[in-house]
mmCIF file with all atom_site columns, C-alpha atoms in Angstrom:
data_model
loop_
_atom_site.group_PDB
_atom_site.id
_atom_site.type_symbol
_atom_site.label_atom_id
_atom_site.label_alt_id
_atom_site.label_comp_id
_atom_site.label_asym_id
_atom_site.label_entity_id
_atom_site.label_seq_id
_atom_site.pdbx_PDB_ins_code
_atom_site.Cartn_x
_atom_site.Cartn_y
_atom_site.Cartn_z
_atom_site.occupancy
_atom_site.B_iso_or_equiv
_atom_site.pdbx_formal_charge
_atom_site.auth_seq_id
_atom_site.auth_comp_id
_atom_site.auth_asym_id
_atom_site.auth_atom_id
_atom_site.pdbx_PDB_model_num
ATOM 1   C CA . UNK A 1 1   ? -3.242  -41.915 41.072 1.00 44.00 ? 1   UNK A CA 1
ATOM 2   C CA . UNK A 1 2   ? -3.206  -43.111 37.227 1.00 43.00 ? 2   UNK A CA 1
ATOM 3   C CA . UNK A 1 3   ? -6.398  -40.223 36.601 1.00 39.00 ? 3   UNK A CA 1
ATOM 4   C CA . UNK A 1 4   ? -3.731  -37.987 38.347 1.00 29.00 ? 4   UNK A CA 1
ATOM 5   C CA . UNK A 1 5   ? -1.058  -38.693 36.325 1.00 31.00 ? 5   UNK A CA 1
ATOM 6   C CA . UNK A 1 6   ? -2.709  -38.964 33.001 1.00 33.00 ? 6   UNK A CA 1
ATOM 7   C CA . UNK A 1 7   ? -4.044  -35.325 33.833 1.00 28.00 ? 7   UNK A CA 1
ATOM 8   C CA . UNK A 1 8   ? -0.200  -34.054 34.427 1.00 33.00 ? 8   UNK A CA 1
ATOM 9   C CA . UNK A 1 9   ? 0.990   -35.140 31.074 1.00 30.00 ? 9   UNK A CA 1
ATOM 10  C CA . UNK A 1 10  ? -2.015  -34.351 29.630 1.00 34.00 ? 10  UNK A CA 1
ATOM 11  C CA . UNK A 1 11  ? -1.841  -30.281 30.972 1.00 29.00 ? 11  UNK A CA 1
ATOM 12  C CA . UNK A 1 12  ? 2.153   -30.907 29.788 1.00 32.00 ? 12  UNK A CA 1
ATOM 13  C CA . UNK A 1 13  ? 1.272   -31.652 26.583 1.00 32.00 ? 13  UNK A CA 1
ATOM 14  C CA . UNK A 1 14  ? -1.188  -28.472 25.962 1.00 34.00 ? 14  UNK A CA 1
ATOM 15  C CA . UNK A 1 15  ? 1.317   -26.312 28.009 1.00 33.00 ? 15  UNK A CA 1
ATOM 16  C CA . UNK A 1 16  ? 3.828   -27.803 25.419 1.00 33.00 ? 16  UNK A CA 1
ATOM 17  C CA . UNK A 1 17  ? 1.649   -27.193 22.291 1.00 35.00 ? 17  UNK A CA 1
ATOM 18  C CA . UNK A 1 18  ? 0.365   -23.168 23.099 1.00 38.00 ? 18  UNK A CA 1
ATOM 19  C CA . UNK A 1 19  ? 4.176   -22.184 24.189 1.00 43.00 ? 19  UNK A CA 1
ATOM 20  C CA . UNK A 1 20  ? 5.124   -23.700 20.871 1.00 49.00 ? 20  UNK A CA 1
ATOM 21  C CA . UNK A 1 21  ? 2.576   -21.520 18.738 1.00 66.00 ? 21  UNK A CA 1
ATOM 22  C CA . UNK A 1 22  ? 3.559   -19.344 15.944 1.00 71.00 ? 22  UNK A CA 1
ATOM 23  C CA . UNK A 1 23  ? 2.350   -16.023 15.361 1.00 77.00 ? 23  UNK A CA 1
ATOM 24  C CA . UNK A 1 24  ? 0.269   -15.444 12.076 1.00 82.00 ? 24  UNK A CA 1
ATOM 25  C CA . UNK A 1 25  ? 0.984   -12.107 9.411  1.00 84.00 ? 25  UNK A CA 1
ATOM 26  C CA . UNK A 1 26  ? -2.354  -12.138 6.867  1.00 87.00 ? 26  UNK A CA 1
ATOM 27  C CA . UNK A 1 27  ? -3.360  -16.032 7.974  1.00 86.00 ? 27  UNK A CA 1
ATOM 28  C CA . UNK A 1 28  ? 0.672   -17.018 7.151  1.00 89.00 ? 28  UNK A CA 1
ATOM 29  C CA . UNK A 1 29  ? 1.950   -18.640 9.791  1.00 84.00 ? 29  UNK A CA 1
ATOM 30  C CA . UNK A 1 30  ? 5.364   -17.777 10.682 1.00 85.00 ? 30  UNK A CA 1
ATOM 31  C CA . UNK A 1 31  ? 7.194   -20.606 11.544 1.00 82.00 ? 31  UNK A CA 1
ATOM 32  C CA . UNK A 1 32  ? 8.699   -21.854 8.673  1.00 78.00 ? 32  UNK A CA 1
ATOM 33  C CA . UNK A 1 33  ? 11.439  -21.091 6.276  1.00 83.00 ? 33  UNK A CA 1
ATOM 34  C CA . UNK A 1 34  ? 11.221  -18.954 3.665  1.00 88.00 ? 34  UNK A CA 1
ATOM 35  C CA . UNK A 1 35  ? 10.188  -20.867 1.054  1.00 90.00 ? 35  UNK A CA 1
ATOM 36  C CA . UNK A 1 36  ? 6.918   -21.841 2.958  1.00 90.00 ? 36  UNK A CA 1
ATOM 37  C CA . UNK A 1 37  ? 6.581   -18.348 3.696  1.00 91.00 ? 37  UNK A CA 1
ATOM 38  C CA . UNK A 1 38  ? 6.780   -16.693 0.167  1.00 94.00 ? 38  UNK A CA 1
ATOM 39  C CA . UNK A 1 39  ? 4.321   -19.008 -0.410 1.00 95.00 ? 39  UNK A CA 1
ATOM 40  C CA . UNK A 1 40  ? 1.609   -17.569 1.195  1.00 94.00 ? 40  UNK A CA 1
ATOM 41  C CA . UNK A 1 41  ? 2.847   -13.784 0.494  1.00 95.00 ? 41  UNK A CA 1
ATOM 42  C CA . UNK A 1 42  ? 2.667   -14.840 -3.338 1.00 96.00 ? 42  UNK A CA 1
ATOM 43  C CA . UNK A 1 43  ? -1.090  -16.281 -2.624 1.00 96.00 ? 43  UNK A CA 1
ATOM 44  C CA . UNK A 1 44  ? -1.758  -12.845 -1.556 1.00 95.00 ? 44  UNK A CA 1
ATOM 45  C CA . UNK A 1 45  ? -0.384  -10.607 -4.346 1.00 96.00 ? 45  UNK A CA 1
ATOM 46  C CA . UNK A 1 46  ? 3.188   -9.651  -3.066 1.00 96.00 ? 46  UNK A CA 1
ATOM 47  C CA . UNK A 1 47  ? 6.007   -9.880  -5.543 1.00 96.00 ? 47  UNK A CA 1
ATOM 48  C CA . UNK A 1 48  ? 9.621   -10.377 -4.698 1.00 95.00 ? 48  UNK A CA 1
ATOM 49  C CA . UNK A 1 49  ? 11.947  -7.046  -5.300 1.00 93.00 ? 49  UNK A CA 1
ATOM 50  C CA . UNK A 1 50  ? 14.716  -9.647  -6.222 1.00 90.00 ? 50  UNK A CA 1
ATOM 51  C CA . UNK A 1 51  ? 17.050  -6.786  -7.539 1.00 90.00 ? 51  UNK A CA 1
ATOM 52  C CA . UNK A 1 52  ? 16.758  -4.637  -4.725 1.00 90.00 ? 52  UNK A CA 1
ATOM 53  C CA . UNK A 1 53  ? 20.149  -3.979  -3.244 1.00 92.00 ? 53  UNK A CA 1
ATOM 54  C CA . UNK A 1 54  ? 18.532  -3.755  -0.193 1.00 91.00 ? 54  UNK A CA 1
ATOM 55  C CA . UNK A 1 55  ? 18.160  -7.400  0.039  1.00 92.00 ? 55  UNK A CA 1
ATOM 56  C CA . UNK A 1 56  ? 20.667  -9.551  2.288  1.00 93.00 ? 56  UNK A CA 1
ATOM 57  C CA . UNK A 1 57  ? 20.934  -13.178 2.838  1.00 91.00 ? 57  UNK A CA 1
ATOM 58  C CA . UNK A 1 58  ? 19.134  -12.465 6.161  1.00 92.00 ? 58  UNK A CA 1
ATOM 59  C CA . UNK A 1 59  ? 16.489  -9.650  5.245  1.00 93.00 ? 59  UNK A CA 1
ATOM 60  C CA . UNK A 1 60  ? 14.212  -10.050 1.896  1.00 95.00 ? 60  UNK A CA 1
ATOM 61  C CA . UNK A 1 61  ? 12.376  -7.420  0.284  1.00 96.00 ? 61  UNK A CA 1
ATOM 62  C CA . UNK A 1 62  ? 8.760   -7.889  -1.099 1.00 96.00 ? 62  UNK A CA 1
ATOM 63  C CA . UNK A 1 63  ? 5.939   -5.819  -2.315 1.00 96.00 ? 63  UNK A CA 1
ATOM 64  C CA . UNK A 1 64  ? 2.010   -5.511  -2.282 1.00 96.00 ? 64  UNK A CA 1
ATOM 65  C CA . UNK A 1 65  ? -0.929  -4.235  -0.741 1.00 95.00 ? 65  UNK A CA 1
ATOM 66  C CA . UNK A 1 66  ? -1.703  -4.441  3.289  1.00 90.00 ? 66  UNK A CA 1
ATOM 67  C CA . UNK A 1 67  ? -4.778  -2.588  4.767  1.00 85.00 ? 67  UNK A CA 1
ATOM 68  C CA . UNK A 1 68  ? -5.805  -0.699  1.342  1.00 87.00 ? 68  UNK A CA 1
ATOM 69  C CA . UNK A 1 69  ? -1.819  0.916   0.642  1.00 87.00 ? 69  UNK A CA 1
ATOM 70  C CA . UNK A 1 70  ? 0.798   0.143   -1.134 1.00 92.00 ? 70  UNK A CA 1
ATOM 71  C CA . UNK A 1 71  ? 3.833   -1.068  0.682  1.00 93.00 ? 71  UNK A CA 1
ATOM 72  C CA . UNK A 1 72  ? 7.004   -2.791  0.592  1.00 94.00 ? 72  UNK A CA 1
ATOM 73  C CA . UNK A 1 73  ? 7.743   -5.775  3.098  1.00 94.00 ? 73  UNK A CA 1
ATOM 74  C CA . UNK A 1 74  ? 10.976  -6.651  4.663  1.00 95.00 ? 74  UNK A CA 1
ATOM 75  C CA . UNK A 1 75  ? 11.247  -10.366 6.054  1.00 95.00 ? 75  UNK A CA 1
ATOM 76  C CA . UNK A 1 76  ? 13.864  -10.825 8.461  1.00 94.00 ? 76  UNK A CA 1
ATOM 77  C CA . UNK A 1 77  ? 15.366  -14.379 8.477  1.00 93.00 ? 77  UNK A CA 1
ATOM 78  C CA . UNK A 1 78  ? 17.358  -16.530 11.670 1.00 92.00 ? 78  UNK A CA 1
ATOM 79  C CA . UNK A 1 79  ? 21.216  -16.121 10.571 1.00 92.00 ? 79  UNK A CA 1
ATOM 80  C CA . UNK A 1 80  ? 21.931  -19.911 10.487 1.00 92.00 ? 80  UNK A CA 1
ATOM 81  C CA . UNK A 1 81  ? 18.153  -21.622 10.442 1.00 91.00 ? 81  UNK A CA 1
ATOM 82  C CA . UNK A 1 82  ? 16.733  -19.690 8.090  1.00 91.00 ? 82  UNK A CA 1
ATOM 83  C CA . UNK A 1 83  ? 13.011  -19.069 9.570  1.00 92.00 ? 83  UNK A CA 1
ATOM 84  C CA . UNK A 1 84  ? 11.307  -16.234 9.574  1.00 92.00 ? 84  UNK A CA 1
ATOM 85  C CA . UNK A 1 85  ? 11.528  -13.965 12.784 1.00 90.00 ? 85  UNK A CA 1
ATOM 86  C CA . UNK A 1 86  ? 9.998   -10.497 11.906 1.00 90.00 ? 86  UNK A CA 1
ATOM 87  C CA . UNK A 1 87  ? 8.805   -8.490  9.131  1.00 90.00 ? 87  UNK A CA 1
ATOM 88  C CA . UNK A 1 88  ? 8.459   -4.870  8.660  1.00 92.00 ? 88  UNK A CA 1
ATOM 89  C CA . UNK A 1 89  ? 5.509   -3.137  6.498  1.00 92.00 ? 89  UNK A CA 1
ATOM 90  C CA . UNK A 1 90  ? 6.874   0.410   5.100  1.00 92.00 ? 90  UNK A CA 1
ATOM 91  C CA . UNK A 1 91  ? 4.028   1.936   3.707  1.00 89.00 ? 91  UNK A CA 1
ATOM 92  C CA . UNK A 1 92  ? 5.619   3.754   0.380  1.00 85.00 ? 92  UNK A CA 1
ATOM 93  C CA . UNK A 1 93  ? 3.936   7.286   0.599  1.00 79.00 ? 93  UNK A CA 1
ATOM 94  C CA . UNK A 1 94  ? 3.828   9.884   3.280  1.00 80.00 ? 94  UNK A CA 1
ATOM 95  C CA . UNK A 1 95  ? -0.127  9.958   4.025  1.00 79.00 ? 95  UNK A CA 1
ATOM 96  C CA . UNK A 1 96  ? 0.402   13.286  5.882  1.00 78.00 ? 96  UNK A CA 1
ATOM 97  C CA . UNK A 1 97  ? 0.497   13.888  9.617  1.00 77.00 ? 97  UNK A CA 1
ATOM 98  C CA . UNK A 1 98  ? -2.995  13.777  10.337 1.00 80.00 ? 98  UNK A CA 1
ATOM 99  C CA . UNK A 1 99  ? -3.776  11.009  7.923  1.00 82.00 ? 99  UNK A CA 1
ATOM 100 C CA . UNK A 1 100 ? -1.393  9.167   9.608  1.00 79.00 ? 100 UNK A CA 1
ATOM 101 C CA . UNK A 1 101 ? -2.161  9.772   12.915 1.00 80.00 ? 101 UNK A CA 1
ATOM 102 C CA . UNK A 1 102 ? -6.016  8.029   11.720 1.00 84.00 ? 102 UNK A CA 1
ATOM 103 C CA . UNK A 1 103 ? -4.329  5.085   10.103 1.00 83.00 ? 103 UNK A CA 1
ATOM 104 C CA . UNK A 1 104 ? -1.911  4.052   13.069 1.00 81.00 ? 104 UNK A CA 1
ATOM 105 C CA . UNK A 1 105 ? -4.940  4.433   15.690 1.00 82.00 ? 105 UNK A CA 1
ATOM 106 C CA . UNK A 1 106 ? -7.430  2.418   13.072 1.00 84.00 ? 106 UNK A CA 1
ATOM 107 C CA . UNK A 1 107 ? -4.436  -0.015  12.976 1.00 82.00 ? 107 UNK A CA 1
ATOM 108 C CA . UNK A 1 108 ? -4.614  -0.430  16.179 1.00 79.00 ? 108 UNK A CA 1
ATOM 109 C CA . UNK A 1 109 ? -8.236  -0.572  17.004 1.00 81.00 ? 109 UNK A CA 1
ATOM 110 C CA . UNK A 1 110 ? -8.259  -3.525  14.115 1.00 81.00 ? 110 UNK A CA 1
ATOM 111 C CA . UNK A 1 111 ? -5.291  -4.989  15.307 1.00 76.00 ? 111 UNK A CA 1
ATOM 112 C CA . UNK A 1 112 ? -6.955  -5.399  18.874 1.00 75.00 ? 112 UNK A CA 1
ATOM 113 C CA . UNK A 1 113 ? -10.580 -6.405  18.049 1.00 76.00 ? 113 UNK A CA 1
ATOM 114 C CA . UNK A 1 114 ? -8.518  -9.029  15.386 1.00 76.00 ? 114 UNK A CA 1
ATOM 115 C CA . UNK A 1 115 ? -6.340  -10.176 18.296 1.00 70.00 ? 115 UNK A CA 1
ATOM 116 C CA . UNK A 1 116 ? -9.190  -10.409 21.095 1.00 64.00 ? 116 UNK A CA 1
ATOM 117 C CA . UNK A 1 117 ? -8.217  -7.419  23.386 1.00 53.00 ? 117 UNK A CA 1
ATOM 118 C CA . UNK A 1 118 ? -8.092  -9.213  26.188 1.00 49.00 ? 118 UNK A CA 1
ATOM 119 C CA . UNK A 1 119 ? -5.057  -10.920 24.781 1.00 52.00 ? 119 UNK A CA 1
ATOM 120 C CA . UNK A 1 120 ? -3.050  -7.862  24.333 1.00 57.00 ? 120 UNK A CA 1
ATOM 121 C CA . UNK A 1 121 ? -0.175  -6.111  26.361 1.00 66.00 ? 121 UNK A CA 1
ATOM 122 C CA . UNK A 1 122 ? 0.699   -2.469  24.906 1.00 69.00 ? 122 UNK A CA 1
ATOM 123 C CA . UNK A 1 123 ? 3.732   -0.960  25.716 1.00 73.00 ? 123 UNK A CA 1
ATOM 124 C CA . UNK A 1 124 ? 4.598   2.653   24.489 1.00 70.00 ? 124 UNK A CA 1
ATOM 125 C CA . UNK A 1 125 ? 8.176   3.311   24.010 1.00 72.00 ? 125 UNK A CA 1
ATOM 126 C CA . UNK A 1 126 ? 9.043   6.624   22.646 1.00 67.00 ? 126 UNK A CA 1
ATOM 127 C CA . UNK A 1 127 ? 7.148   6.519   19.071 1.00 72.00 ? 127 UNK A CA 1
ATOM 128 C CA . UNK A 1 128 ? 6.298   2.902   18.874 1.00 78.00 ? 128 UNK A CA 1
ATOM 129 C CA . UNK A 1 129 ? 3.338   1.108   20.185 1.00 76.00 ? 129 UNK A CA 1
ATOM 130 C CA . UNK A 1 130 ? 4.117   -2.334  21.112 1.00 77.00 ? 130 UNK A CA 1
ATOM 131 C CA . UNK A 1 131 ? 0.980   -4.635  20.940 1.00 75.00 ? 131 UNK A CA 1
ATOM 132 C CA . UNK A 1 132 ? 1.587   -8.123  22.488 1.00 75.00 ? 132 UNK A CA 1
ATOM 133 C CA . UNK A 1 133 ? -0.626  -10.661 21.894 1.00 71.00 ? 133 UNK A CA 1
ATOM 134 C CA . UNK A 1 134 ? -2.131  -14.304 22.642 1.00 65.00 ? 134 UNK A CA 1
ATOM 135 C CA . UNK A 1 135 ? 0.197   -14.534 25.973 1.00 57.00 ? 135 UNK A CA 1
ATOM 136 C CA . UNK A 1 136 ? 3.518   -13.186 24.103 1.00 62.00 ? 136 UNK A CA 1
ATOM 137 C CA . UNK A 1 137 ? 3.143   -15.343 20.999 1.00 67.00 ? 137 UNK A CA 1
ATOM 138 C CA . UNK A 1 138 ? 3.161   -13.012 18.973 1.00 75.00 ? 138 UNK A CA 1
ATOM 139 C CA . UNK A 1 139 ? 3.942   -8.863  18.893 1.00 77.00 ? 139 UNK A CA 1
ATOM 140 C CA . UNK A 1 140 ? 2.640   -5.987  16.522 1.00 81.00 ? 140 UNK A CA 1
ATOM 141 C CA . UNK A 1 141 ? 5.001   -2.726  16.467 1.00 81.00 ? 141 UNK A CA 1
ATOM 142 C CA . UNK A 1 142 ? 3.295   0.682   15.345 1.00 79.00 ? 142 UNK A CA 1
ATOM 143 C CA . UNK A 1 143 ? 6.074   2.681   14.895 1.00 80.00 ? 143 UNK A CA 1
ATOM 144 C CA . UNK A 1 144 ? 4.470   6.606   15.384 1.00 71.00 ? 144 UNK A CA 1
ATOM 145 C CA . UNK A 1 145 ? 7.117   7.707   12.288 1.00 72.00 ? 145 UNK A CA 1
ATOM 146 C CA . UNK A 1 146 ? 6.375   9.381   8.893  1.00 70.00 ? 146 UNK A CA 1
ATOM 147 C CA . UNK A 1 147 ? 5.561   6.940   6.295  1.00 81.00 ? 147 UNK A CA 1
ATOM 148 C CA . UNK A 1 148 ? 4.118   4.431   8.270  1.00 83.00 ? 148 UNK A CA 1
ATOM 149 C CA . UNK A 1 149 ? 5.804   1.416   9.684  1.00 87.00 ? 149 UNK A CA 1
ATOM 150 C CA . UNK A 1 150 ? 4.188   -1.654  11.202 1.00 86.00 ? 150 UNK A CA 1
ATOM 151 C CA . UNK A 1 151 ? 6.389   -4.932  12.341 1.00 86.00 ? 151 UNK A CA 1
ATOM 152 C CA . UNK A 1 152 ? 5.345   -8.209  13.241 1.00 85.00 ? 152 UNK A CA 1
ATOM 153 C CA . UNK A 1 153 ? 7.731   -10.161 15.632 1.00 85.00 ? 153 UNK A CA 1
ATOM 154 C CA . UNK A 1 154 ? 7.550   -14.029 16.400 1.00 84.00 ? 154 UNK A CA 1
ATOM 155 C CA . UNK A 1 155 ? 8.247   -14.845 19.166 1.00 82.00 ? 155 UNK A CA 1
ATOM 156 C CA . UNK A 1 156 ? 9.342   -18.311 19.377 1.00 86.00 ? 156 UNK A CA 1
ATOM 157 C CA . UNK A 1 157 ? 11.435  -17.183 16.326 1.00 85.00 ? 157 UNK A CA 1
ATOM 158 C CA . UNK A 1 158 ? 12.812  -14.523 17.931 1.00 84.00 ? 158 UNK A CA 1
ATOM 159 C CA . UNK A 1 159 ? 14.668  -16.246 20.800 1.00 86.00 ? 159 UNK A CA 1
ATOM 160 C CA . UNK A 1 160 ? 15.489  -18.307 17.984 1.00 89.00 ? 160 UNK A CA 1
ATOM 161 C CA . UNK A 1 161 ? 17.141  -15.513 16.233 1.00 89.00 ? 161 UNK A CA 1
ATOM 162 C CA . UNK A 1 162 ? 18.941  -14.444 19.523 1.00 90.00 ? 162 UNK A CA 1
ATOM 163 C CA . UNK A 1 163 ? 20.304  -18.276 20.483 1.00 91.00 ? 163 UNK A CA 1
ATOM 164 C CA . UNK A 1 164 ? 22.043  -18.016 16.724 1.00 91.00 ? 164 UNK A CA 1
ATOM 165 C CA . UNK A 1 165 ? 23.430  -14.584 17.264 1.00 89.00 ? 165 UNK A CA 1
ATOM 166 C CA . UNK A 1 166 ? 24.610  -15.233 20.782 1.00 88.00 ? 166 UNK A CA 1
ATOM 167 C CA . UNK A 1 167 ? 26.545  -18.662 19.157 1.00 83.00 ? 167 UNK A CA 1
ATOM 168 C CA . UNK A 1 168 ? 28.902  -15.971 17.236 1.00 75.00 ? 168 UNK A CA 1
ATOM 169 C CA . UNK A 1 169 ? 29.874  -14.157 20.067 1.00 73.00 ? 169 UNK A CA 1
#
């Protein structure tokens, strides 16, 4: 009976721990605020667009390189915690129909060899692919558009961001 029991808590405590996982943009984990998160997007060359007028106190502009273009980074923020929920790559040039049509399916193929395919959901909605991966942890968005977007959702973060929201209604 105690072998029993310790086995329960112990299977509680590794359900616990993988629901509780945060999803990962370059190797930076997403589950902290945004200090800890400019962090790592300094360590890897982006710079802050600190004048932009795009910039709100829930959605922060950045800049840098992801796969091989240039491209400007939005980081969406909880309203009232402050973590980070999403961001959104905007690649800054129109690579041209066909060009872009390569780069969203070599995205993809990356995305799910770097994600273990057998980890992934996709959903298509309309022009957006929606990659799910490691059980829902995480979710990749390849949005089918002219320049290129790409968005990375946390989960945990997002029901998060919806619990805050909801408390204003």
């Amino acid at each position: 009976m105690k072998r029993l029991l310790t086995l329960i808590v112990g299977l509680a405590i590794v359900a616990a721990t993988a629901y509780a996982e945060h999803f990962k943009f370059m190797g930076i984990t997403m589950d902290g605020d945004l200090a800890t998160f400019e962090k790592g997007l300094l360590a890897k060359g982006f710079t802050p667009q600190e004048d932009c007028e795009d910039n709100t106190p829930t959605f922060i502009f950045y800049e840098g390189t992801f796969h091989g273009q240039d491209v400007r980074l939005g980081v969406r923020l909880t309203p009232k915690s402050k973590k980070v929920v999403n961001l959104s790559i905007f690649y800054k040039i129109d690579l041209g129909e066909d060009t872009n049509a390569t780069e969203l399916e070599h995205l993809s193929s990356t995305i799910k060899s770097r994600y273990n395919v057998d980890k992934i959901t996709s959903k298509y909605e309309g022009e957006i692919v929606y990659h799910y991966v490691n059980n829902y942890t995480g979710c990749i968005a390849l949005h089918y558009v002219s320049p290129i977007v790409i968005t990375y959702f946390d989960m945990e973060n997002h029901n998060l961001y919806n619990s805050e929201c909801e408390e204003d209604i």
